[in-house]
Amino acid sequence: MSRTTCTSERCTRPAMRREVVKDKLGARGVSGLCPLHTVRAVVMAEAQNHRTVATSHDPAPLAEWVAAVRASATMTVGGLTVHDVTLAELAEATSIAPNTLSALAAGTKAWVHATTSAKLTPWVLEVDPAPRGETLTIGRTYGPTPLYVAPLGTVVVDTYGRAWQLRGKSEAPKWCPAHLKRSNTPTALDRGPAWPVRVVYTPAHVYTRTRF
């Protein structure tokens, strides 16, 4: 059975599953869209809620955000992170011309038009461009939050000495037992109350392209 295509006009990307959208964005999620257009829908909805956004001809705040997105190639809203964002995808999502975005990222613009500021300001307010999936340190102890973005294949040892490996699909990874299972072994680390955990292995190659 083929995956449903994003309902955004001219988009051929696969749509996110309804349950994944709800899990990552809650009530803010919009079903039937790909990850990129889901982020766009959230930003546009928040922009409508704000009604008016104060615009400025100062490119500095916009340039900082665009440069950060170009450097990290990620955009995060709530629990949803879109990885490997290209210049074309950023232009498509924000409705800003690629050359304008490139100039902003390069810091060569001394002035921006009010319409450009109006389009980009909601993105600056709502979308986190900080990189996700930072390198985890072997032997270090972590709580649940830092490991929320751990790459698939990561292995940890909980406070009871049980090993767990992050497996599954990128949209719904699970901490699976990587030890000899017993009758009292929980089916998932989240049900084990065994945090914090110590990282003992991370994959040599990390593939972060968002696929739903």
mmCIF file of C-alpha atoms in Angstrom, residues 36-151:
data_model
loop_
_atom_site.group_PDB
_atom_site.id
_atom_site.type_symbol
_atom_site.label_atom_id
_atom_site.label_comp_id
_atom_site.label_asym_id
_atom_site.label_seq_id
_atom_site.Cartn_x
_atom_site.Cartn_y
_atom_site.Cartn_z
ATOM 1 C CA LEU A 36 8.175 20.523 5.858
ATOM 2 C CA HIS A 37 4.646 21.725 5.177
ATOM 3 C CA THR A 38 3.521 20.635 8.656
ATOM 4 C CA VAL A 39 6.080 23.035 10.121
ATOM 5 C CA ARG A 40 4.903 25.705 7.689
ATOM 6 C CA ALA A 41 1.264 25.166 8.708
ATOM 7 C CA VAL A 42 2.123 25.590 12.392
ATOM 8 C CA VAL A 43 4.058 28.801 11.692
ATOM 9 C CA MET A 44 1.249 30.227 9.561
ATOM 10 C CA ALA A 45 -1.345 29.364 12.218
ATOM 11 C CA GLU A 46 0.711 31.057 14.917
ATOM 12 C CA ALA A 47 1.164 34.094 12.665
ATOM 13 C CA GLN A 48 -2.626 34.334 12.343
ATOM 14 C CA ASN A 49 -2.972 34.105 16.121
ATOM 15 C CA HIS A 50 -0.572 37.013 16.537
ATOM 16 C CA ARG A 51 -2.596 38.956 13.943
ATOM 17 C CA THR A 52 0.035 41.627 13.356
ATOM 18 C CA VAL A 53 3.771 41.250 13.608
ATOM 19 C CA ALA A 54 5.975 44.274 14.107
ATOM 20 C CA THR A 55 8.223 44.552 11.080
ATOM 21 C CA SER A 56 11.600 46.208 10.774
ATOM 22 C CA HIS A 57 14.030 46.982 7.985
ATOM 23 C CA ASP A 58 16.882 45.755 10.188
ATOM 24 C CA PRO A 59 18.163 42.485 8.669
ATOM 25 C CA ALA A 60 20.134 41.381 11.754
ATOM 26 C CA PRO A 61 17.487 39.204 13.532
ATOM 27 C CA LEU A 62 16.392 37.618 10.275
ATOM 28 C CA ALA A 63 19.961 37.093 9.084
ATOM 29 C CA GLU A 64 20.913 35.359 12.325
ATOM 30 C CA TRP A 65 18.004 32.928 12.038
ATOM 31 C CA VAL A 66 18.535 32.174 8.328
ATOM 32 C CA ALA A 67 22.263 31.652 8.876
ATOM 33 C CA ALA A 68 21.515 29.269 11.741
ATOM 34 C CA VAL A 69 19.097 27.233 9.599
ATOM 35 C CA ARG A 70 21.583 27.106 6.733
ATOM 36 C CA ALA A 71 24.331 25.966 9.126
ATOM 37 C CA SER A 72 22.314 23.313 10.976
ATOM 38 C CA ALA A 73 19.981 22.376 8.100
ATOM 39 C CA THR A 74 17.297 21.754 10.712
ATOM 40 C CA MET A 75 14.023 23.349 11.734
ATOM 41 C CA THR A 76 12.196 22.318 14.886
ATOM 42 C CA VAL A 77 8.688 23.069 16.092
ATOM 43 C CA GLY A 78 7.509 21.262 19.206
ATOM 44 C CA GLY A 79 8.623 17.645 18.932
ATOM 45 C CA LEU A 80 9.000 17.728 15.141
ATOM 46 C CA THR A 81 12.415 18.328 13.580
ATOM 47 C CA VAL A 82 12.903 18.499 9.825
ATOM 48 C CA HIS A 83 16.468 17.541 8.929
ATOM 49 C CA ASP A 84 18.652 18.321 5.928
ATOM 50 C CA VAL A 85 16.695 21.429 4.960
ATOM 51 C CA THR A 86 17.986 22.713 1.630
ATOM 52 C CA LEU A 87 17.965 26.304 0.424
ATOM 53 C CA ALA A 88 15.194 25.427 -2.031
ATOM 54 C CA GLU A 89 13.088 23.871 0.744
ATOM 55 C CA LEU A 90 13.645 26.862 3.012
ATOM 56 C CA ALA A 91 12.598 29.184 0.201
ATOM 57 C CA GLU A 92 9.547 27.044 -0.519
ATOM 58 C CA ALA A 93 8.457 27.007 3.129
ATOM 59 C CA THR A 94 9.021 30.691 3.864
ATOM 60 C CA SER A 95 7.973 32.060 0.455
ATOM 61 C CA ILE A 96 11.229 34.031 0.312
ATOM 62 C CA ALA A 97 13.402 33.976 -2.830
ATOM 63 C CA PRO A 98 16.531 31.793 -2.538
ATOM 64 C CA ASN A 99 18.854 34.678 -3.443
ATOM 65 C CA THR A 100 17.358 36.801 -0.664
ATOM 66 C CA LEU A 101 17.856 34.006 1.849
ATOM 67 C CA SER A 102 21.431 33.469 0.654
ATOM 68 C CA ALA A 103 22.196 37.167 1.017
ATOM 69 C CA LEU A 104 20.723 37.221 4.511
ATOM 70 C CA ALA A 105 22.717 34.155 5.559
ATOM 71 C CA ALA A 106 25.892 35.714 4.171
ATOM 72 C CA GLY A 107 25.249 38.947 6.068
ATOM 73 C CA THR A 108 25.481 41.081 2.949
ATOM 74 C CA LYS A 109 22.086 42.761 3.304
ATOM 75 C CA ALA A 110 22.036 46.133 5.016
ATOM 76 C CA TRP A 111 18.261 46.571 4.621
ATOM 77 C CA VAL A 112 15.232 44.304 4.133
ATOM 78 C CA HIS A 113 11.850 45.082 2.666
ATOM 79 C CA ALA A 114 8.900 45.150 5.048
ATOM 80 C CA THR A 115 7.232 42.228 3.245
ATOM 81 C CA THR A 116 10.345 40.087 3.694
ATOM 82 C CA SER A 117 10.422 40.984 7.370
ATOM 83 C CA ALA A 118 6.720 40.183 7.743
ATOM 84 C CA LYS A 119 7.147 36.767 6.126
ATOM 85 C CA LEU A 120 10.242 35.730 8.073
ATOM 86 C CA THR A 121 9.452 37.136 11.527
ATOM 87 C CA PRO A 122 6.917 34.381 12.410
ATOM 88 C CA TRP A 123 9.572 31.796 11.531
ATOM 89 C CA VAL A 124 12.098 33.496 13.783
ATOM 90 C CA LEU A 125 9.547 33.467 16.607
ATOM 91 C CA GLU A 126 8.292 29.905 16.201
ATOM 92 C CA VAL A 127 11.025 27.747 14.653
ATOM 93 C CA ASP A 128 14.160 26.628 16.468
ATOM 94 C CA PRO A 129 17.147 26.365 14.079
ATOM 95 C CA ALA A 130 19.461 24.805 16.664
ATOM 96 C CA PRO A 131 20.995 21.519 15.506
ATOM 97 C CA ARG A 132 19.484 18.280 16.769
ATOM 98 C CA GLY A 133 21.141 14.933 17.288
ATOM 99 C CA GLU A 134 24.296 16.372 18.822
ATOM 100 C CA THR A 135 27.142 13.953 19.428
ATOM 101 C CA LEU A 136 26.613 11.944 22.595
ATOM 102 C CA THR A 137 29.618 11.200 24.780
ATOM 103 C CA ILE A 138 30.381 7.540 25.411
ATOM 104 C CA GLY A 139 30.356 6.795 29.125
ATOM 105 C CA ARG A 140 28.343 9.876 30.039
ATOM 106 C CA THR A 141 25.041 9.663 31.914
ATOM 107 C CA TYR A 142 21.931 11.266 30.405
ATOM 108 C CA GLY A 143 18.307 11.757 31.281
ATOM 109 C CA PRO A 144 15.370 11.287 28.864
ATOM 110 C CA THR A 145 15.454 14.770 27.292
ATOM 111 C CA PRO A 146 18.938 14.698 25.669
ATOM 112 C CA LEU A 147 18.286 11.182 24.388
ATOM 113 C CA TYR A 148 15.020 12.245 22.739
ATOM 114 C CA VAL A 149 17.075 13.061 19.646
ATOM 115 C CA ALA A 150 19.598 10.228 19.919
ATOM 116 C CA PRO A 151 20.399 8.573 16.557
#
